[in-house]
Backbone as CSV, one residue per row, in Angstrom:
resi,resn,N_x,N_y,N_z,CA_x,CA_y,CA_z,C_x,C_y,C_z
1,MET,8.872,-14.611,7.330,7.722,-13.733,7.286,7.705,-12.964,5.963
2,GLU,6.559,-12.955,5.344,6.373,-12.189,4.111,6.385,-10.694,4.433
3,ARG,7.013,-9.923,3.563,7.085,-8.482,3.788,5.744,-7.800,3.502
4,TYR,5.060,-8.258,2.462,3.834,-7.598,2.022,2.618,-8.462,2.291
5,LEU,1.487,-7.787,2.461,0.222,-8.464,2.706,-0.871,-7.677,2.012
6,LEU,-1.779,-8.390,1.335,-2.938,-7.740,0.722,-4.187,-8.410,1.255
7,GLN,-5.120,-7.590,1.733,-6.376,-8.096,2.277,-7.537,-7.246,1.768
8,LYS,-8.726,-7.849,1.744,-9.931,-7.070,1.466,-10.227,-6.227,2.698
9,SER,-10.701,-5.033,2.470,-11.051,-4.150,3.571,-12.255,-4.695,4.322
10,THR,-12.215,-4.604,5.622,-13.368,-4.994,6.434,-14.284,-3.800,6.681
11,GLU,-13.832,-2.605,6.328,-14.599,-1.387,6.567,-15.371,-0.902,5.349
12,HIS,-14.829,-1.188,4.144,-15.444,-0.668,2.917,-15.534,-1.772,1.875
13,ASN,-16.706,-1.927,1.275,-16.875,-2.889,0.184,-16.029,-2.461,-1.001
14,ASN,-15.456,-3.437,-1.689,-14.708,-3.204,-2.920,-13.389,-2.462,-2.698
15,TRP,-12.881,-2.443,-1.471,-11.600,-1.807,-1.147,-10.607,-2.866,-0.708
16,PHE,-9.326,-2.544,-0.884,-8.245,-3.428,-0.474,-7.281,-2.680,0.437
17,VAL,-6.568,-3.449,1.261,-5.583,-2.903,2.177,-4.269,-3.634,1.922
18,ALA,-3.272,-2.902,1.446,-1.942,-3.463,1.190,-1.006,-2.955,2.281
19,THR,-0.254,-3.884,2.873,0.615,-3.534,3.996,2.051,-3.962,3.721
20,ASP,2.978,-3.066,3.999,4.406,-3.374,4.010,4.767,-3.509,5.487
21,LYS,4.883,-4.742,5.963,5.111,-4.995,7.381,6.493,-4.545,7.835
22,GLN,7.449,-4.548,6.943,8.816,-4.141,7.297,8.913,-2.635,7.531
23,MET,8.275,-1.865,6.666,8.363,-0.407,6.743,7.193,0.226,7.489
24,GLY,6.149,-0.549,7.785,5.009,-0.022,8.517,4.129,0.890,7.696
25,ILE,3.968,0.551,6.404,3.168,1.376,5.489,1.902,0.622,5.111
26,VAL,0.791,1.344,5.043,-0.477,0.770,4.616,-1.029,1.636,3.480
27,ILE,-1.446,0.972,2.395,-2.126,1.670,1.305,-3.525,1.072,1.189
28,ARG,-4.540,1.923,1.295,-5.924,1.497,1.098,-6.380,2.054,-0.243
29,TYR,-7.104,1.236,-1.007,-7.579,1.703,-2.310,-8.805,0.922,-2.753
30,GLU,-9.601,1.561,-3.601,-10.793,0.929,-4.150,-10.409,0.135,-5.391
31,LYS,-10.985,-1.039,-5.527,-10.717,-1.900,-6.691,-10.971,-1.123,-7.975
32,GLY,-10.001,-1.159,-8.865,-10.126,-0.509,-10.165,-9.916,0.993,-10.149
33,LYS,-9.658,1.585,-8.980,-9.491,3.032,-8.877,-8.296,3.390,-8.000
34,PHE,-7.201,2.670,-8.184,-6.016,2.865,-7.337,-5.535,4.302,-7.362
35,ASN,-5.317,4.859,-8.547,-4.760,6.212,-8.650,-5.678,7.266,-8.048
36,GLU,-6.977,7.063,-8.170,-7.934,8.055,-7.691,-8.212,7.946,-6.191
37,THR,-8.033,6.763,-5.610,-8.503,6.554,-4.236,-7.426,6.159,-3.227
38,GLN,-6.194,5.945,-3.649,-5.180,5.436,-2.722,-4.967,6.385,-1.540
39,LYS,-4.887,5.767,-0.363,-4.652,6.511,0.874,-3.519,5.805,1.613
40,VAL,-2.447,6.523,1.863,-1.270,5.949,2.517,-1.266,6.388,3.973
41,THR,-1.069,5.414,4.867,-0.920,5.709,6.289,0.258,4.902,6.823
42,LEU,0.734,5.297,7.993,1.848,4.610,8.632,1.344,3.858,9.860
43,LEU,1.882,2.663,10.077,1.505,1.880,11.245,2.113,2.455,12.520
44,ASP,3.328,2.928,12.448,4.036,3.475,13.604,4.459,4.894,13.304
45,ASP,4.756,5.644,14.345,5.281,6.991,14.142,6.654,6.896,13.486
46,VAL,6.856,7.700,12.468,8.138,7.744,11.778,8.715,9.130,11.995
47,GLU,9.954,9.165,12.458,10.602,10.454,12.666,10.772,11.120,11.310
48,TYR,10.292,12.337,11.188,10.361,13.028,9.899,11.719,13.694,9.728
49,ASN,12.371,13.345,8.675,13.575,14.027,8.226,13.724,13.697,6.748
50,GLU,14.681,14.308,6.090,14.834,14.105,4.648,15.075,12.645,4.288
51,ARG,15.905,11.982,5.042,16.216,10.589,4.740,14.989,9.701,4.930
52,ALA,14.243,9.932,5.996,13.031,9.150,6.236,12.025,9.381,5.106
53,ALA,11.904,10.609,4.646,10.979,10.915,3.555,11.386,10.187,2.283
54,THR,12.666,10.144,1.986,13.151,9.436,0.799,12.902,7.943,0.929
55,ASN,13.224,7.369,2.089,12.980,5.945,2.316,11.501,5.619,2.220
56,LEU,10.662,6.497,2.729,9.225,6.295,2.674,8.733,6.291,1.232
57,ALA,9.212,7.220,0.434,8.809,7.282,-0.976,9.225,6.017,-1.720
58,VAL,10.424,5.546,-1.471,10.909,4.318,-2.113,10.063,3.124,-1.666
59,ALA,9.756,3.043,-0.383,8.969,1.928,0.138,7.551,1.930,-0.434
60,ILE,6.956,3.098,-0.595,5.618,3.192,-1.192,5.666,2.715,-2.640
61,ARG,6.694,3.123,-3.378,6.837,2.667,-4.763,7.010,1.155,-4.817
62,GLN,7.810,0.603,-3.918,8.037,-0.845,-3.907,6.746,-1.600,-3.580
63,LEU,5.970,-1.097,-2.651,4.696,-1.732,-2.323,3.745,-1.655,-3.515
64,THR,3.719,-0.516,-4.180,2.886,-0.362,-5.376,3.336,-1.315,-6.476
65,ASP,4.632,-1.435,-6.685,5.163,-2.376,-7.678,4.751,-3.808,-7.345
66,TRP,4.791,-4.164,-6.068,4.389,-5.509,-5.638,2.916,-5.765,-5.959
67,ILE,2.076,-4.759,-5.736,0.650,-4.900,-6.062,0.485,-5.142,-7.563
68,VAL,1.182,-4.356,-8.373,1.090,-4.492,-9.834,1.554,-5.883,-10.269
69,GLN,2.658,-6.358,-9.713,3.220,-7.643,-10.125,2.429,-8.842,-9.615
70,ASN,1.796,-8.728,-8.467,1.174,-9.879,-7.841,-0.344,-9.838,-7.722
71,HIS,-0.928,-8.636,-7.844,-2.366,-8.509,-7.649,-2.973,-7.520,-8.647
72,ILE,-2.569,-7.632,-9.894,-3.028,-6.722,-10.938,-4.551,-6.714,-11.050
73,ASP,-5.183,-7.831,-10.714,-6.638,-7.925,-10.791,-7.331,-6.924,-9.870
74,THR,-6.676,-6.498,-8.797,-7.298,-5.527,-7.898,-7.213,-4.109,-8.452
75,LEU,-6.410,-3.922,-9.486,-6.255,-2.601,-10.091,-7.188,-2.385,-11.274
76,LYS,-7.874,-3.460,-11.685,-8.794,-3.381,-12.821,-10.226,-3.519,-12.327
77,GLU,-11.132,-2.844,-13.007,-12.556,-2.958,-12.646,-13.139,-4.227,-13.166
């Protein structure tokens, strides 16, 4: 099973949905406006503590890196 998935949004035109299936993280963003529009949500409840927050930050960075490396076209207008 692939860890990451990128799909076009079914709710908003010109938006994408990137999912980290292992960590349960979803990033939604508008094509060409990642920094301005990114919205991060969690698929499952995550117990909040310092370690979980650190792991979450690392996982978000890794998902963002994957988008840059594999789907750079979605980051450009």
